[in-house]
Amino acid sequence: MKRVFKTRYFSRWMRKTELTDRALCSAVAEMVQGLIDADLGGGVVKKRVGLAGRGKRGGARTLIATNKGNRWFFIYGFEKNDRANIADDELEALKDIAEQLLVRTGKQLDEAVHDGSLQEICHDLKIEG
């Protein structure tokens, strides 16, 4: 079973954009098929996600912690017009977060959803792969 989450931090950032959970779920479906924009190492990948009226080129960049199998965590996002990329020290911090998220057990993930530090999305979207 694939589990897709977004962190509390990512959710707060997302509220400032036109990004939807459905768009995130579609992005995961694409990544499962191998359509990842960049593998940044340490369990972190980059995926462009389109925003209404701007498409993927002018849209948002999302950074996801993943084992490229059954766990996907949206951990950081930015709009292309706000910044070009992330700094090396930011990437190292994101890799640390990815490592912490990817070792959690199913029970620990359920507890994180219950306490609000993670939000599970894609409940009704079937992701093949």
Tab-separated table of C-alpha atoms in Angstrom:
chain	number	residue	atom	x	y	z
A	1	MET	CA	0.000	0.000	0.000
A	2	LYS	CA	1.371	3.381	-1.011
A	3	ARG	CA	1.189	6.110	1.587
A	4	VAL	CA	1.491	9.770	0.609
A	5	PHE	CA	1.883	12.536	3.187
A	6	LYS	CA	2.605	16.214	3.476
A	7	THR	CA	4.319	17.762	6.478
A	8	ARG	CA	2.766	20.512	8.566
A	9	TYR	CA	5.363	22.927	7.146
A	10	PHE	CA	4.520	21.949	3.563
A	11	SER	CA	0.781	22.312	4.264
A	12	ARG	CA	1.289	25.861	5.549
A	13	TRP	CA	3.320	26.802	2.466
A	14	MET	CA	0.751	25.154	0.197
A	15	ARG	CA	-2.051	27.393	1.521
A	16	LYS	CA	-0.290	30.372	-0.093
A	17	THR	CA	-0.398	28.705	-3.511
A	18	GLU	CA	-3.054	27.310	-5.819
A	19	LEU	CA	-1.634	23.814	-5.306
A	20	THR	CA	-4.105	21.063	-4.419
A	21	ASP	CA	-3.820	17.633	-2.835
A	22	ARG	CA	-5.109	16.212	-6.116
A	23	ALA	CA	-2.167	17.782	-7.977
A	24	LEU	CA	0.214	16.269	-5.428
A	25	CYS	CA	-1.376	12.849	-5.840
A	26	SER	CA	-1.058	13.135	-9.619
A	27	ALA	CA	2.604	14.067	-9.167
A	28	VAL	CA	3.165	10.912	-7.088
A	29	ALA	CA	1.443	8.828	-9.764
A	30	GLU	CA	3.880	10.298	-12.328
A	31	MET	CA	6.882	9.666	-10.076
A	32	VAL	CA	5.848	6.044	-9.545
A	33	GLN	CA	6.073	5.734	-13.344
A	34	GLY	CA	9.631	7.133	-13.217
A	35	LEU	CA	8.888	10.768	-14.099
A	36	ILE	CA	11.067	12.390	-11.440
A	37	ASP	CA	12.632	15.747	-12.327
A	38	ALA	CA	15.763	15.248	-10.203
A	39	ASP	CA	17.055	12.746	-7.666
A	40	LEU	CA	18.910	14.920	-5.149
A	41	GLY	CA	20.204	11.947	-3.151
A	42	GLY	CA	19.569	10.939	0.436
A	43	GLY	CA	15.972	9.966	-0.304
A	44	VAL	CA	15.041	13.421	-1.649
A	45	VAL	CA	13.613	13.989	-5.127
A	46	LYS	CA	12.411	17.113	-6.927
A	47	LYS	CA	9.166	17.277	-8.888
A	48	ARG	CA	7.637	20.187	-10.763
A	49	VAL	CA	3.907	20.564	-10.212
A	50	GLY	CA	1.748	22.824	-12.348
A	51	LEU	CA	-0.255	25.682	-10.911
A	52	ALA	CA	-3.504	26.892	-12.425
A	53	GLY	CA	-2.850	28.836	-15.619
A	54	ARG	CA	0.931	28.468	-15.406
A	55	GLY	CA	1.600	24.785	-16.023
A	56	LYS	CA	4.671	22.984	-14.732
A	57	ARG	CA	7.308	25.345	-16.171
A	58	GLY	CA	6.018	28.353	-14.246
A	59	GLY	CA	4.595	26.416	-11.352
A	60	ALA	CA	5.793	25.020	-8.074
A	61	ARG	CA	8.832	22.945	-7.253
A	62	THR	CA	8.265	20.294	-4.629
A	63	LEU	CA	10.841	18.281	-2.725
A	64	ILE	CA	9.729	14.853	-1.629
A	65	ALA	CA	11.268	12.368	0.785
A	66	THR	CA	10.710	8.915	-0.665
A	67	ASN	CA	11.896	5.347	-0.843
A	68	LYS	CA	10.498	5.422	-4.432
A	69	GLY	CA	8.159	2.632	-3.460
A	70	ASN	CA	5.443	2.871	-0.875
A	71	ARG	CA	6.331	6.077	1.015
A	72	TRP	CA	6.118	9.634	-0.295
A	73	PHE	CA	6.428	12.744	1.928
A	74	PHE	CA	6.044	16.259	0.520
A	75	ILE	CA	8.487	18.178	2.716
A	76	TYR	CA	9.338	21.463	0.959
A	77	GLY	CA	7.986	23.610	-1.823
A	78	PHE	CA	8.674	26.866	-3.590
A	79	GLU	CA	7.382	28.710	-6.609
A	80	LYS	CA	9.792	29.152	-9.485
A	81	ASN	CA	9.242	32.906	-9.523
A	82	ASP	CA	10.228	33.113	-5.816
A	83	ARG	CA	13.583	31.331	-6.044
A	84	ALA	CA	15.609	29.310	-8.519
A	85	ASN	CA	16.675	26.469	-6.238
A	86	ILE	CA	17.638	25.557	-2.693
A	87	ALA	CA	21.029	26.041	-1.051
A	88	ASP	CA	23.353	23.149	-0.229
A	89	ASP	CA	22.793	23.531	3.525
A	90	GLU	CA	19.023	23.440	2.983
A	91	LEU	CA	19.379	20.234	0.973
A	92	GLU	CA	21.434	18.634	3.747
A	93	ALA	CA	18.728	19.540	6.282
A	94	LEU	CA	16.051	18.072	3.982
A	95	LYS	CA	18.064	14.861	3.639
A	96	ASP	CA	18.140	14.604	7.446
A	97	ILE	CA	14.363	15.057	7.555
A	98	ALA	CA	13.945	12.435	4.822
A	99	GLU	CA	16.039	9.955	6.764
A	100	GLN	CA	13.923	10.487	9.882
A	101	LEU	CA	10.633	10.126	8.008
A	102	LEU	CA	11.608	7.075	5.973
A	103	VAL	CA	12.546	4.949	9.005
A	104	ARG	CA	9.206	5.460	10.761
A	105	THR	CA	7.007	2.447	11.274
A	106	GLY	CA	3.401	2.350	10.111
A	107	LYS	CA	2.293	2.905	13.711
A	108	GLN	CA	4.572	5.939	14.065
A	109	LEU	CA	3.160	7.373	10.828
A	110	ASP	CA	-0.384	6.847	12.102
A	111	GLU	CA	0.555	8.666	15.332
A	112	ALA	CA	2.049	11.560	13.340
A	113	VAL	CA	-1.192	11.858	11.361
A	114	HIS	CA	-3.162	11.793	14.613
A	115	ASP	CA	-1.031	14.553	16.210
A	116	GLY	CA	-1.131	16.677	13.038
A	117	SER	CA	2.583	16.703	12.198
A	118	LEU	CA	1.772	14.768	9.009
A	119	GLN	CA	-1.336	14.830	6.839
A	120	GLU	CA	-2.058	11.764	4.741
A	121	ILE	CA	-3.406	12.533	1.263
A	122	CYS	CA	-4.462	10.499	-1.783
A	123	HIS	CA	-7.016	8.434	0.122
A	124	ASP	CA	-9.339	8.063	-2.845
A	125	LEU	CA	-6.744	8.125	-5.623
A	126	LYS	CA	-5.492	4.756	-6.753
A	127	ILE	CA	-1.787	4.920	-7.544
A	128	GLU	CA	-0.509	2.188	-9.796
A	129	GLY	CA	2.995	0.894	-9.792
